[in-house]
Amino acid sequence: MKLTIPRDTLAPALAALSRIVERRNTIPILSNILLAAKGETLTLRATDLDIEARTTLPCTAETEGVFTLSAHTLTDIVAKLPSGAAITLAAEGEKVILRSGRSRFQLHTLPESDFPDITAGDFSHRFELPAATLAE
């Protein structure tokens, strides 16, 4: 997999998702964010087994693929890059090379098959509730 995405698009999404991920975890894969590139979109997923969050961002994907990276390491690196920078992520076996300008980082991945899928499936009932009522 190889993709390019603007730093200003990726940074806010990573900041939001990394709030779900705990820094110290007994299950190593829960410290990671799953990144999946397909077509012109990058989907990010994070979970702590109680909460799952996902977001979809526009990107330029040369090749499609899926991998996981340490949430806090990736968030810290992207946050320190200059605004307006383009970030290239290229998967090479069990590692991902992150490049931006003259910066180059080699990050290790965990198998995406280990990442938990906690989707609940179809719900039989739906309802809508005004925010004011919920706040009461």
mmCIF file of C-alpha atoms in Angstrom:
data_model
loop_
_atom_site.group_PDB
_atom_site.id
_atom_site.type_symbol
_atom_site.label_atom_id
_atom_site.label_comp_id
_atom_site.label_asym_id
_atom_site.label_seq_id
_atom_site.Cartn_x
_atom_site.Cartn_y
_atom_site.Cartn_z
ATOM 1 C CA MET A 1 0.000 0.000 0.000
ATOM 2 C CA LYS A 2 1.155 3.503 -0.766
ATOM 3 C CA LEU A 3 -0.785 6.707 -0.208
ATOM 4 C CA THR A 4 -0.333 10.450 0.125
ATOM 5 C CA ILE A 5 -2.439 12.652 2.384
ATOM 6 C CA PRO A 6 -2.141 16.265 3.566
ATOM 7 C CA ARG A 7 -0.936 16.690 7.154
ATOM 8 C CA ASP A 8 -3.771 19.167 7.831
ATOM 9 C CA THR A 9 -6.332 16.493 6.907
ATOM 10 C CA LEU A 10 -4.740 13.640 8.847
ATOM 11 C CA ALA A 11 -3.716 15.414 12.088
ATOM 12 C CA PRO A 12 -7.207 16.282 13.443
ATOM 13 C CA ALA A 13 -8.529 12.789 12.680
ATOM 14 C CA LEU A 14 -5.603 11.129 14.446
ATOM 15 C CA ALA A 15 -5.957 13.462 17.444
ATOM 16 C CA ALA A 16 -9.610 12.497 17.837
ATOM 17 C CA LEU A 17 -9.070 8.753 17.393
ATOM 18 C CA SER A 18 -6.021 8.566 19.645
ATOM 19 C CA ARG A 19 -8.181 9.723 22.582
ATOM 20 C CA ILE A 20 -9.879 6.326 22.484
ATOM 21 C CA VAL A 21 -6.616 4.377 22.492
ATOM 22 C CA GLU A 22 -5.001 3.840 25.890
ATOM 23 C CA ARG A 23 -1.233 4.318 26.126
ATOM 24 C CA ARG A 24 -0.696 1.181 28.213
ATOM 25 C CA ASN A 25 -2.594 -1.847 27.091
ATOM 26 C CA THR A 26 -2.377 -5.545 27.879
ATOM 27 C CA ILE A 27 -3.450 -6.360 24.316
ATOM 28 C CA PRO A 28 -0.875 -4.780 21.967
ATOM 29 C CA ILE A 29 -3.196 -4.400 18.949
ATOM 30 C CA LEU A 30 -5.467 -2.092 20.980
ATOM 31 C CA SER A 31 -2.643 0.472 21.004
ATOM 32 C CA ASN A 32 -2.906 0.715 17.223
ATOM 33 C CA ILE A 33 -5.060 2.470 14.667
ATOM 34 C CA LEU A 34 -6.168 0.529 11.597
ATOM 35 C CA LEU A 35 -5.589 2.388 8.321
ATOM 36 C CA ALA A 36 -7.307 1.111 5.181
ATOM 37 C CA ALA A 37 -6.793 2.774 1.789
ATOM 38 C CA LYS A 38 -9.243 2.046 -0.980
ATOM 39 C CA GLY A 39 -9.689 4.176 -4.053
ATOM 40 C CA GLU A 40 -9.452 7.823 -3.051
ATOM 41 C CA THR A 41 -10.340 7.306 0.623
ATOM 42 C CA LEU A 42 -8.456 6.422 3.774
ATOM 43 C CA THR A 43 -10.485 4.877 6.592
ATOM 44 C CA LEU A 44 -9.087 5.073 10.141
ATOM 45 C CA ARG A 45 -10.411 2.901 12.987
ATOM 46 C CA ALA A 46 -9.586 2.832 16.683
ATOM 47 C CA THR A 47 -11.098 0.829 19.523
ATOM 48 C CA ASP A 48 -10.667 0.023 23.195
ATOM 49 C CA LEU A 49 -13.174 -2.887 22.922
ATOM 50 C CA ASP A 50 -15.880 -0.715 24.526
ATOM 51 C CA ILE A 51 -15.877 2.108 21.987
ATOM 52 C CA GLU A 52 -15.004 2.040 18.307
ATOM 53 C CA ALA A 53 -14.533 5.174 16.238
ATOM 54 C CA ARG A 54 -13.918 5.452 12.539
ATOM 55 C CA THR A 55 -13.447 8.266 10.111
ATOM 56 C CA THR A 56 -12.945 8.490 6.380
ATOM 57 C CA LEU A 57 -10.566 10.978 4.779
ATOM 58 C CA PRO A 58 -9.760 11.848 1.164
ATOM 59 C CA CYS A 59 -6.308 10.736 0.014
ATOM 60 C CA THR A 60 -4.345 9.805 -3.063
ATOM 61 C CA ALA A 61 -3.760 6.059 -2.929
ATOM 62 C CA GLU A 62 -1.322 4.653 -5.474
ATOM 63 C CA THR A 63 -2.012 1.134 -4.213
ATOM 64 C CA GLU A 64 -4.707 -0.125 -1.865
ATOM 65 C CA GLY A 65 -4.066 -1.924 1.394
ATOM 66 C CA VAL A 66 -4.601 -2.212 5.133
ATOM 67 C CA PHE A 67 -2.191 -1.951 8.077
ATOM 68 C CA THR A 68 -2.094 -0.943 11.729
ATOM 69 C CA LEU A 69 0.240 1.570 13.360
ATOM 70 C CA SER A 70 0.815 2.694 16.925
ATOM 71 C CA ALA A 71 -1.802 5.382 17.505
ATOM 72 C CA HIS A 72 0.203 7.627 19.792
ATOM 73 C CA THR A 73 3.461 7.353 17.855
ATOM 74 C CA LEU A 74 1.722 8.202 14.573
ATOM 75 C CA THR A 75 -0.242 11.050 16.178
ATOM 76 C CA ASP A 76 2.911 12.537 17.738
ATOM 77 C CA ILE A 77 4.857 12.383 14.460
ATOM 78 C CA VAL A 78 2.069 13.924 12.374
ATOM 79 C CA ALA A 79 1.426 16.671 14.959
ATOM 80 C CA LYS A 80 5.070 17.773 14.788
ATOM 81 C CA LEU A 81 5.173 18.045 10.999
ATOM 82 C CA PRO A 82 4.724 21.533 9.534
ATOM 83 C CA SER A 83 1.273 22.683 8.498
ATOM 84 C CA GLY A 84 0.644 22.152 4.792
ATOM 85 C CA ALA A 85 3.051 19.202 4.541
ATOM 86 C CA ALA A 86 2.202 16.174 2.410
ATOM 87 C CA ILE A 87 2.602 12.803 4.121
ATOM 88 C CA THR A 88 3.395 9.624 2.200
ATOM 89 C CA LEU A 89 2.797 6.245 3.841
ATOM 90 C CA ALA A 90 4.245 3.165 2.134
ATOM 91 C CA ALA A 91 3.840 -0.341 3.536
ATOM 92 C CA GLU A 92 6.880 -2.580 3.127
ATOM 93 C CA GLY A 93 6.299 -5.961 4.730
ATOM 94 C CA GLU A 94 5.919 -5.578 8.501
ATOM 95 C CA LYS A 95 6.853 -1.906 8.506
ATOM 96 C CA VAL A 96 5.534 1.362 7.117
ATOM 97 C CA ILE A 97 7.742 4.172 5.880
ATOM 98 C CA LEU A 98 6.321 7.625 6.625
ATOM 99 C CA ARG A 99 7.875 10.442 4.570
ATOM 100 C CA SER A 100 7.244 14.146 4.630
ATOM 101 C CA GLY A 101 9.714 16.607 3.197
ATOM 102 C CA ARG A 102 13.158 15.538 4.409
ATOM 103 C CA SER A 103 11.696 13.555 7.326
ATOM 104 C CA ARG A 104 11.578 9.767 7.168
ATOM 105 C CA PHE A 105 10.208 7.435 9.844
ATOM 106 C CA GLN A 106 10.109 3.656 9.907
ATOM 107 C CA LEU A 107 7.149 2.372 11.933
ATOM 108 C CA HIS A 108 6.440 -1.258 12.764
ATOM 109 C CA THR A 109 3.005 -2.697 12.181
ATOM 110 C CA LEU A 110 0.922 -5.431 13.741
ATOM 111 C CA PRO A 111 -1.197 -7.758 11.570
ATOM 112 C CA GLU A 112 -4.512 -6.195 10.600
ATOM 113 C CA SER A 113 -6.148 -9.588 11.167
ATOM 114 C CA ASP A 114 -5.492 -9.094 14.921
ATOM 115 C CA PHE A 115 -7.471 -5.834 14.992
ATOM 116 C CA PRO A 116 -10.862 -6.474 16.650
ATOM 117 C CA ASP A 117 -14.067 -5.913 14.723
ATOM 118 C CA ILE A 118 -16.741 -4.918 17.212
ATOM 119 C CA THR A 119 -19.438 -3.945 14.750
ATOM 120 C CA ALA A 120 -22.815 -4.801 16.188
ATOM 121 C CA GLY A 121 -24.501 -5.613 12.891
ATOM 122 C CA ASP A 122 -28.043 -4.563 12.063
ATOM 123 C CA PHE A 123 -30.212 -3.191 14.836
ATOM 124 C CA SER A 124 -33.866 -4.162 14.884
ATOM 125 C CA HIS A 125 -35.040 -0.841 16.373
ATOM 126 C CA ARG A 126 -34.200 2.817 15.732
ATOM 127 C CA PHE A 127 -35.202 6.003 17.467
ATOM 128 C CA GLU A 128 -34.402 9.692 17.411
ATOM 129 C CA LEU A 129 -34.102 11.825 20.495
ATOM 130 C CA PRO A 130 -33.642 15.603 20.581
ATOM 131 C CA ALA A 131 -30.359 16.639 22.217
ATOM 132 C CA ALA A 132 -32.169 18.832 24.755
ATOM 133 C CA THR A 133 -34.245 15.868 25.954
ATOM 134 C CA LEU A 134 -31.167 13.711 26.248
ATOM 135 C CA ALA A 135 -29.373 16.411 28.242
ATOM 136 C CA GLU A 136 -32.216 16.463 30.786
#
